[in-house]
Each structure stands twice: as structure tokens, then as C-alpha cells.
PDB file of C-alpha atoms in Angstrom:
ATOM      1  CA  GLU A 166     128.214 102.592 157.679  1.00  0.00           C
ATOM      2  CA  VAL A 167     126.451 105.978 157.451  1.00  0.00           C
ATOM      3  CA  GLN A 168     126.126 107.250 153.990  1.00  0.00           C
ATOM      4  CA  LEU A 169     124.691 110.506 152.638  1.00  0.00           C
ATOM      5  CA  VAL A 170     124.353 110.815 148.890  1.00  0.00           C
ATOM      6  CA  GLU A 171     123.334 114.150 147.374  1.00  0.00           C
ATOM      7  CA  SER A 172     121.869 114.577 143.896  1.00  0.00           C
ATOM      8  CA  GLY A 173     119.935 117.044 141.736  1.00  0.00           C
ATOM      9  CA  GLY A 174     122.725 119.722 141.246  1.00  0.00           C
ATOM     10  CA  GLY A 175     123.447 121.198 137.924  1.00  0.00           C
ATOM     11  CA  LEU A 176     123.601 124.300 135.854  1.00  0.00           C
ATOM     12  CA  VAL A 177     120.608 126.478 135.988  1.00  0.00           C
ATOM     13  CA  GLN A 178     119.627 130.021 134.832  1.00  0.00           C
ATOM     14  CA  PRO A 179     118.933 132.796 137.295  1.00  0.00           C
ATOM     15  CA  GLY A 180     115.407 132.872 138.351  1.00  0.00           C
ATOM     16  CA  ARG A 181     114.770 129.147 137.803  1.00  0.00           C
ATOM     17  CA  SER A 182     114.333 126.264 140.200  1.00  0.00           C
ATOM     18  CA  LEU A 183     116.148 123.112 141.259  1.00  0.00           C
ATOM     19  CA  ARG A 184     115.388 120.386 143.685  1.00  0.00           C
ATOM     20  CA  LEU A 185     118.181 118.726 145.647  1.00  0.00           C
ATOM     21  CA  SER A 186     117.928 115.253 147.194  1.00  0.00           C
ATOM     22  CA  CYS A 187     119.910 113.367 149.801  1.00  0.00           C
ATOM     23  CA  ALA A 188     119.536 109.713 150.243  1.00  0.00           C
ATOM     24  CA  ALA A 189     120.476 108.562 153.733  1.00  0.00           C
ATOM     25  CA  SER A 190     121.460 104.986 154.896  1.00  0.00           C
ATOM     26  CA  GLY A 191     123.257 103.284 157.748  1.00  0.00           C
ATOM     27  CA  PHE A 192     121.387 104.945 160.613  1.00  0.00           C
ATOM     28  CA  THR A 193     117.853 105.346 161.721  1.00  0.00           C
ATOM     29  CA  PHE A 194     116.851 108.351 159.547  1.00  0.00           C
ATOM     30  CA  ASP A 195     113.795 109.454 161.388  1.00  0.00           C
ATOM     31  CA  ASP A 196     115.689 109.742 164.815  1.00  0.00           C
ATOM     32  CA  TYR A 197     117.833 112.747 163.652  1.00  0.00           C
ATOM     33  CA  ALA A 198     117.590 116.240 162.397  1.00  0.00           C
ATOM     34  CA  MET A 199     119.104 117.005 159.026  1.00  0.00           C
ATOM     35  CA  HIS A 200     120.741 119.996 157.521  1.00  0.00           C
ATOM     36  CA  TRP A 201     121.871 121.600 154.228  1.00  0.00           C
ATOM     37  CA  VAL A 202     125.172 123.461 154.305  1.00  0.00           C
ATOM     38  CA  ARG A 203     126.744 125.035 151.105  1.00  0.00           C
ATOM     39  CA  GLN A 204     130.194 126.149 150.245  1.00  0.00           C
ATOM     40  CA  ALA A 205     130.695 128.671 147.397  1.00  0.00           C
ATOM     41  CA  PRO A 206     133.800 128.076 145.208  1.00  0.00           C
ATOM     42  CA  GLY A 207     136.879 128.962 147.296  1.00  0.00           C
ATOM     43  CA  LYS A 208     134.758 130.105 150.204  1.00  0.00           C
ATOM     44  CA  GLY A 209     133.818 128.954 153.674  1.00  0.00           C
ATOM     45  CA  LEU A 210     130.841 126.994 154.973  1.00  0.00           C
ATOM     46  CA  GLU A 211     127.407 128.469 155.167  1.00  0.00           C
ATOM     47  CA  TRP A 212     124.492 126.818 156.845  1.00  0.00           C
ATOM     48  CA  VAL A 213     121.459 126.900 154.581  1.00  0.00           C
ATOM     49  CA  SER A 214     118.571 125.032 156.420  1.00  0.00           C
ATOM     50  CA  GLY A 215     117.714 122.377 158.968  1.00  0.00           C
ATOM     51  CA  ILE A 216     114.833 120.248 159.685  1.00  0.00           C
ATOM     52  CA  SER A 217     114.032 118.293 162.873  1.00  0.00           C
ATOM     53  CA  TRP A 218     113.436 114.528 162.978  1.00  0.00           C
ATOM     54  CA  ASN A 219     109.633 114.948 162.626  1.00  0.00           C
ATOM     55  CA  SER A 220     109.665 118.073 160.388  1.00  0.00           C
ATOM     56  CA  GLY A 221     108.115 119.966 163.519  1.00  0.00           C
ATOM     57  CA  SER A 222     110.999 122.426 163.516  1.00  0.00           C
ATOM     58  CA  ILE A 223     112.517 124.042 160.466  1.00  0.00           C
ATOM     59  CA  GLY A 224     115.074 126.779 160.076  1.00  0.00           C
ATOM     60  CA  TYR A 225     116.549 128.875 157.185  1.00  0.00           C
ATOM     61  CA  ALA A 226     119.426 131.205 156.753  1.00  0.00           C
ATOM     62  CA  ASP A 227     118.257 134.747 155.980  1.00  0.00           C
ATOM     63  CA  SER A 228     119.950 134.430 152.602  1.00  0.00           C
ATOM     64  CA  VAL A 229     117.535 131.783 151.386  1.00  0.00           C
ATOM     65  CA  LYS A 230     114.393 132.439 153.418  1.00  0.00           C
ATOM     66  CA  GLY A 231     111.286 132.643 151.286  1.00  0.00           C
ATOM     67  CA  ARG A 232     113.096 130.997 148.350  1.00  0.00           C
ATOM     68  CA  PHE A 233     114.218 127.614 149.600  1.00  0.00           C
ATOM     69  CA  THR A 234     112.107 124.973 151.283  1.00  0.00           C
ATOM     70  CA  ILE A 235     113.435 121.980 153.151  1.00  0.00           C
ATOM     71  CA  SER A 236     111.499 118.799 153.577  1.00  0.00           C
ATOM     72  CA  ARG A 237     112.114 115.143 154.432  1.00  0.00           C
ATOM     73  CA  ASP A 238     110.422 111.835 153.813  1.00  0.00           C
ATOM     74  CA  ASN A 239     111.194 109.540 156.574  1.00  0.00           C
ATOM     75  CA  ALA A 240     109.610 106.531 154.777  1.00  0.00           C
ATOM     76  CA  LYS A 241     112.140 107.009 152.027  1.00  0.00           C
ATOM     77  CA  ASN A 242     115.122 108.011 154.252  1.00  0.00           C
ATOM     78  CA  SER A 243     115.449 111.077 152.080  1.00  0.00           C
ATOM     79  CA  LEU A 244     116.039 114.841 152.599  1.00  0.00           C
ATOM     80  CA  TYR A 245     115.154 117.479 150.030  1.00  0.00           C
ATOM     81  CA  LEU A 246     115.791 121.098 149.282  1.00  0.00           C
ATOM     82  CA  GLN A 247     113.557 122.913 146.811  1.00  0.00           C
ATOM     83  CA  MET A 248     115.356 126.024 145.529  1.00  0.00           C
ATOM     84  CA  ASN A 249     113.336 128.674 143.791  1.00  0.00           C
ATOM     85  CA  SER A 250     114.167 132.127 142.355  1.00  0.00           C
ATOM     86  CA  LEU A 251     117.855 131.067 142.194  1.00  0.00           C
ATOM     87  CA  ARG A 252     120.582 133.743 142.131  1.00  0.00           C
ATOM     88  CA  ALA A 253     124.180 133.751 140.995  1.00  0.00           C
ATOM     89  CA  GLU A 254     125.190 133.973 144.695  1.00  0.00           C
ATOM     90  CA  ASP A 255     123.548 130.563 145.263  1.00  0.00           C
ATOM     91  CA  THR A 256     126.293 128.910 143.187  1.00  0.00           C
ATOM     92  CA  ALA A 257     127.916 126.570 145.589  1.00  0.00           C
ATOM     93  CA  LEU A 258     128.583 122.899 146.570  1.00  0.00           C
ATOM     94  CA  TYR A 259     125.548 121.762 148.665  1.00  0.00           C
ATOM     95  CA  TYR A 260     126.181 119.318 151.399  1.00  0.00           C
ATOM     96  CA  CYS A 261     123.667 117.203 153.155  1.00  0.00           C
ATOM     97  CA  ALA A 262     124.602 116.835 156.868  1.00  0.00           C
ATOM     98  CA  LYS A 263     123.249 114.688 159.744  1.00  0.00           C
ATOM     99  CA  ASP A 264     122.911 116.217 163.093  1.00  0.00           C
ATOM    100  CA  ARG A 265     124.635 114.390 165.889  1.00  0.00           C
ATOM    101  CA  ARG A 266     121.921 114.743 168.466  1.00  0.00           C
ATOM    102  CA  GLY A 267     118.771 112.677 168.255  1.00  0.00           C
ATOM    103  CA  VAL A 268     114.984 113.005 168.801  1.00  0.00           C
ATOM    104  CA  GLY A 269     113.965 116.223 170.544  1.00  0.00           C
ATOM    105  CA  ALA A 270     117.135 118.069 169.875  1.00  0.00           C
ATOM    106  CA  THR A 271     117.024 121.529 168.548  1.00  0.00           C
ATOM    107  CA  LEU A 272     118.619 122.580 165.198  1.00  0.00           C
ATOM    108  CA  GLU A 273     121.857 123.612 166.612  1.00  0.00           C
ATOM    109  CA  GLY A 274     124.308 120.834 165.378  1.00  0.00           C
ATOM    110  CA  PRO A 275     126.835 119.520 165.370  1.00  0.00           C
ATOM    111  CA  PHE A 276     126.988 117.711 162.154  1.00  0.00           C
ATOM    112  CA  ASP A 277     128.673 114.352 162.496  1.00  0.00           C
ATOM    113  CA  TYR A 278     128.304 112.968 158.999  1.00  0.00           C
ATOM    114  CA  TRP A 279     128.422 114.788 155.618  1.00  0.00           C
ATOM    115  CA  GLY A 280     127.742 113.713 152.081  1.00  0.00           C
ATOM    116  CA  GLN A 281     130.216 114.613 149.225  1.00  0.00           C
ATOM    117  CA  GLY A 282     128.049 117.397 147.976  1.00  0.00           C
ATOM    118  CA  THR A 283     126.226 118.281 144.791  1.00  0.00           C
ATOM    119  CA  LEU A 284     127.267 121.263 142.674  1.00  0.00           C
ATOM    120  CA  VAL A 285     124.752 123.952 141.818  1.00  0.00           C
ATOM    121  CA  THR A 286     125.820 126.498 139.317  1.00  0.00           C
ATOM    122  CA  VAL A 287     123.464 129.509 138.689  1.00  0.00           C
ATOM    123  CA  SER A 288     124.396 131.306 135.439  1.00  0.00           C
ATOM    124  CA  SER A 289     122.908 132.463 132.194  1.00  0.00           C
TER     125      SER A 289
ATOM    126  CA  GLN B1117     131.481 138.723 157.193  1.00  0.00           C
ATOM    127  CA  SER B1118     131.052 135.764 159.565  1.00  0.00           C
ATOM    128  CA  VAL B1119     129.321 135.967 162.891  1.00  0.00           C
ATOM    129  CA  LEU B1120     132.145 133.935 164.370  1.00  0.00           C
ATOM    130  CA  THR B1121     135.651 135.333 163.716  1.00  0.00           C
ATOM    131  CA  GLN B1122     138.631 133.121 162.916  1.00  0.00           C
ATOM    132  CA  PRO B1123     142.113 134.035 161.775  1.00  0.00           C
ATOM    133  CA  PRO B1124     142.402 133.445 158.068  1.00  0.00           C
ATOM    134  CA  SER B1125     145.632 131.412 158.475  1.00  0.00           C
ATOM    135  CA  VAL B1126     147.932 129.860 160.946  1.00  0.00           C
ATOM    136  CA  SER B1127     151.123 127.876 160.431  1.00  0.00           C
ATOM    137  CA  GLY B1128     153.522 125.668 162.345  1.00  0.00           C
ATOM    138  CA  ALA B1129     156.381 123.231 161.902  1.00  0.00           C
ATOM    139  CA  PRO B1130     155.872 119.474 162.369  1.00  0.00           C
ATOM    140  CA  GLY B1131     155.836 118.560 165.998  1.00  0.00           C
ATOM    141  CA  GLN B1132     154.787 122.051 167.183  1.00  0.00           C
ATOM    142  CA  ARG B1133     151.574 123.184 168.775  1.00  0.00           C
ATOM    143  CA  VAL B1134     149.179 125.551 167.157  1.00  0.00           C
ATOM    144  CA  THR B1135     145.973 127.152 168.286  1.00  0.00           C
ATOM    145  CA  ILE B1136     142.973 128.506 166.216  1.00  0.00           C
ATOM    146  CA  SER B1137     140.699 130.995 167.868  1.00  0.00           C
ATOM    147  CA  CYS B1138     137.003 131.536 167.338  1.00  0.00           C
ATOM    148  CA  THR B1139     135.434 134.787 168.646  1.00  0.00           C
ATOM    149  CA  GLY B1140     131.833 135.358 168.941  1.00  0.00           C
ATOM    150  CA  SER B1141     129.457 137.407 171.009  1.00  0.00           C
ATOM    151  CA  SER B1142     126.859 137.470 173.681  1.00  0.00           C
ATOM    152  CA  SER B1143     124.216 136.061 171.272  1.00  0.00           C
ATOM    153  CA  ASN B1144     126.184 132.928 170.381  1.00  0.00           C
ATOM    154  CA  ILE B1145     129.119 131.556 172.268  1.00  0.00           C
ATOM    155  CA  GLY B1146     128.549 133.915 175.118  1.00  0.00           C
ATOM    156  CA  ALA B1147     125.065 132.840 175.430  1.00  0.00           C
ATOM    157  CA  GLY B1148     126.068 129.430 176.312  1.00  0.00           C
ATOM    158  CA  TYR B1149     125.707 127.691 172.909  1.00  0.00           C
ATOM    159  CA  ASP B1150     128.282 124.971 172.308  1.00  0.00           C
ATOM    160  CA  VAL B1151     131.097 125.383 169.825  1.00  0.00           C
ATOM    161  CA  HIS B1152     131.958 122.627 167.367  1.00  0.00           C
ATOM    162  CA  TRP B1153     135.096 122.298 165.126  1.00  0.00           C
ATOM    163  CA  TYR B1154     135.314 120.744 161.713  1.00  0.00           C
ATOM    164  CA  GLN B1155     138.422 119.820 159.568  1.00  0.00           C
ATOM    165  CA  GLN B1156     138.222 120.053 155.796  1.00  0.00           C
ATOM    166  CA  LEU B1157     140.977 118.497 153.931  1.00  0.00           C
ATOM    167  CA  PRO B1158     141.567 119.639 150.340  1.00  0.00           C
ATOM    168  CA  GLY B1159     138.815 118.476 148.028  1.00  0.00           C
ATOM    169  CA  THR B1160     136.862 116.637 150.706  1.00  0.00           C
ATOM    170  CA  ALA B1161     133.734 117.116 152.761  1.00  0.00           C
ATOM    171  CA  PRO B1162     134.132 118.557 156.357  1.00  0.00           C
ATOM    172  CA  LYS B1163     134.703 116.179 159.177  1.00  0.00           C
ATOM    173  CA  LEU B1164     133.524 116.729 162.657  1.00  0.00           C
ATOM    174  CA  LEU B1165     136.614 117.084 164.854  1.00  0.00           C
ATOM    175  CA  ILE B1166     135.376 118.455 168.249  1.00  0.00           C
ATOM    176  CA  TYR B1167     131.840 118.723 169.568  1.00  0.00           C
ATOM    177  CA  GLY B1168     130.296 120.208 172.616  1.00  0.00           C
ATOM    178  CA  ASN B1169     133.408 122.584 173.076  1.00  0.00           C
ATOM    179  CA  SER B1170     135.821 119.879 174.004  1.00  0.00           C
ATOM    180  CA  ASN B1171     134.733 116.399 173.015  1.00  0.00           C
ATOM    181  CA  ARG B1172     136.373 114.283 170.432  1.00  0.00           C
ATOM    182  CA  PRO B1173     134.330 111.877 168.283  1.00  0.00           C
ATOM    183  CA  SER B1174     135.696 108.346 168.165  1.00  0.00           C
ATOM    184  CA  GLY B1175     138.705 108.130 165.870  1.00  0.00           C
ATOM    185  CA  VAL B1176     139.928 111.713 166.416  1.00  0.00           C
ATOM    186  CA  PRO B1177     143.372 111.709 167.803  1.00  0.00           C
ATOM    187  CA  ASP B1178     143.937 113.188 171.224  1.00  0.00           C
ATOM    188  CA  ARG B1179     146.366 115.750 169.583  1.00  0.00           C
ATOM    189  CA  PHE B1180     143.169 117.822 168.889  1.00  0.00           C
ATOM    190  CA  SER B1181     141.549 119.469 171.721  1.00  0.00           C
ATOM    191  CA  GLY B1182     138.949 122.210 172.252  1.00  0.00           C
ATOM    192  CA  SER B1183     138.112 124.768 174.826  1.00  0.00           C
ATOM    193  CA  LYS B1184     135.625 127.579 175.391  1.00  0.00           C
ATOM    194  CA  SER B1185     135.673 130.635 177.655  1.00  0.00           C
ATOM    195  CA  GLY B1186     133.374 133.619 177.688  1.00  0.00           C
ATOM    196  CA  THR B1187     132.545 134.643 174.012  1.00  0.00           C
ATOM    197  CA  SER B1188     135.510 132.609 172.515  1.00  0.00           C
ATOM    198  CA  ALA B1189     136.667 129.176 171.835  1.00  0.00           C
ATOM    199  CA  SER B1190     139.918 127.650 170.793  1.00  0.00           C
ATOM    200  CA  LEU B1191     141.141 124.591 168.864  1.00  0.00           C
ATOM    201  CA  ALA B1192     144.587 123.322 169.820  1.00  0.00           C
ATOM    202  CA  ILE B1193     146.647 120.930 167.745  1.00  0.00           C
ATOM    203  CA  THR B1194     149.710 119.407 169.328  1.00  0.00           C
ATOM    204  CA  GLY B1195     152.459 117.315 167.722  1.00  0.00           C
ATOM    205  CA  LEU B1196     151.642 118.942 164.367  1.00  0.00           C
ATOM    206  CA  GLN B1197     151.763 116.487 161.313  1.00  0.00           C
ATOM    207  CA  ALA B1198     151.685 117.088 157.610  1.00  0.00           C
ATOM    208  CA  GLU B1199     148.363 115.509 157.191  1.00  0.00           C
ATOM    209  CA  ASP B1200     146.877 118.118 159.526  1.00  0.00           C
ATOM    210  CA  GLU B1201     147.251 120.714 156.740  1.00  0.00           C
ATOM    211  CA  ALA B1202     143.607 121.658 156.041  1.00  0.00           C
ATOM    212  CA  ASP B1203     140.917 124.335 156.629  1.00  0.00           C
ATOM    213  CA  TYR B1204     139.366 124.380 160.069  1.00  0.00           C
ATOM    214  CA  TYR B1205     135.894 125.815 160.894  1.00  0.00           C
ATOM    215  CA  CYS B1206     134.231 126.604 164.164  1.00  0.00           C
ATOM    216  CA  GLN B1207     130.438 126.338 164.382  1.00  0.00           C
ATOM    217  CA  SER B1208     127.842 127.469 166.965  1.00  0.00           C
ATOM    218  CA  TYR B1209     124.365 128.720 167.139  1.00  0.00           C
ATOM    219  CA  ASP B1210     123.160 132.450 167.212  1.00  0.00           C
ATOM    220  CA  SER B1211     119.918 133.508 168.853  1.00  0.00           C
ATOM    221  CA  SER B1212     119.740 136.987 167.393  1.00  0.00           C
ATOM    222  CA  LEU B1213     120.028 136.710 163.648  1.00  0.00           C
ATOM    223  CA  SER B1214     116.350 135.816 163.234  1.00  0.00           C
ATOM    224  CA  GLY B1215     113.353 135.020 165.343  1.00  0.00           C
ATOM    225  CA  SER B1216     114.162 131.329 165.265  1.00  0.00           C
ATOM    226  CA  GLY B1217     117.959 131.421 165.573  1.00  0.00           C
ATOM    227  CA  ASP B1218     120.599 130.252 163.135  1.00  0.00           C
ATOM    228  CA  VAL B1219     123.593 127.770 162.899  1.00  0.00           C
ATOM    229  CA  VAL B1220     126.615 129.976 162.328  1.00  0.00           C
ATOM    230  CA  PHE B1221     130.088 129.086 161.067  1.00  0.00           C
ATOM    231  CA  GLY B1222     133.419 130.859 161.465  1.00  0.00           C
ATOM    232  CA  GLY B1223     135.059 132.040 158.176  1.00  0.00           C
ATOM    233  CA  GLY B1224     137.588 129.232 158.363  1.00  0.00           C
ATOM    234  CA  THR B1225     141.244 129.069 159.140  1.00  0.00           C
ATOM    235  CA  LYS B1226     143.839 127.590 156.741  1.00  0.00           C
ATOM    236  CA  LEU B1227     146.491 125.622 158.632  1.00  0.00           C
ATOM    237  CA  THR B1228     149.899 125.315 156.899  1.00  0.00           C
ATOM    238  CA  VAL B1229     152.441 122.764 158.114  1.00  0.00           C
ATOM    239  CA  LEU B1230     155.797 124.257 157.218  1.00  0.00           C
TER     240      LEU B1230
END
């Protein structure tokens, strides 16, 4: 059974940093691209970032470019999101999502498995 | 404002058929990128409903179907059931937002079963 478990969320002041983690199991992690998608309270889905199976291709939404860094450790079956210079508008539930397509696929989705999310609240 | 446009809400009675539209442009759906659909039940994570414009993952009832034409796509739900009440999102890829391209979502459509 595929499982994605996010952690690392919490309350943080504007301008500070936070690192999210996603522990994956139930599939061959290093065969698939992975993504972070966020959902602000009461709002829709927003893609944040994606990383290919071998970290050779990485993409970011314009809203986080230069502030967030995605990475993965295939030996640990883990995905990460380093979030710096956090802003109030970054407040959201952050989902880790698995790309349905395998090795060699571009970062287009779709996302066939999602975690339950970790809540990030940016407030003073 | 989302790159992909969906109606904010649709509704239908049990047993009826409803459709949800997703309108894009020549840099995303019209450029040939696939459209995917997700269902998000209240308080839960999104679930992949349709991928590659019209394909259903294992376990998704055939009451759900997708189509794509030109710069738009549609999700159709037939034989509407109370448990279909949820938010629905379309997703594609856009090649114009940045040099490398971006995954894009529609703003979401709330389906109410009357």
C-alpha cells in the first residue's frame, strides 16, 4: 500500500524558515517524480514544486521561486521542502504527492497518491 | 486567478448527469498537454479521478468520464450520488508561465447534490 506521510509543519513567524519532510513507502520511490502541492485555508490547490526521479529536473511555482528548495533522498525514501523567507501568504496545508508516471517522465503530473498534508501557519 | 477556469459551483439531483468544464489556452490544454481531474471530499486529500484526459484509475466508477477538445476539457458525472458531493479540480501543464513550465490547477468546482 502506498503511503506518504508529511511532517515538519507548524507555526512560524514571517521571515523565518521551515523544513517539510515526506516519508514514502509502498512503492519504488526512486522510480517516480514527486511534488509538493499546497492548499490555503478555504482555497484551491496550488502546485508548489516538483522533482524528477533522479533530481535532474526541478520546477517551482513563481510564487516560491528563490525562497523554497525541493530535494529528495532516494536512499531514505524521503522528499523535502526547505522553505525560507516565509510570508503570511504561504500559510497552507502542504501535500506531498507522487507522480503517476515513472522514470524519464517530465514534471507534468498527474498525481496518483497524496499524503494527508502538514499545516504551515505563518504569523507573528 | 487560475490559469485554468472552472465554474465555482454546479449542482444536480440524485441520478442526474452533471458536467464540469475546464477552460485553458494555447499554452496549456491547447498546446496538447493532458488534463487530469481530482476529487476532494470534505476534509480529505485530493484523489486522482481521471488522468490523461479520459482514463480512469483502477477503482474509479465508470460514472465518471473525461474529455478534451481544443483548449477545454470536461468532467462528466452520470447517475449522481450523494457521495459525489465534493470539490473537483482540473490540472494540466503550462509552457508559458516560466522558462521551465509549470503544473497548473483550475480554481475548483464545488458539486452539490440536491
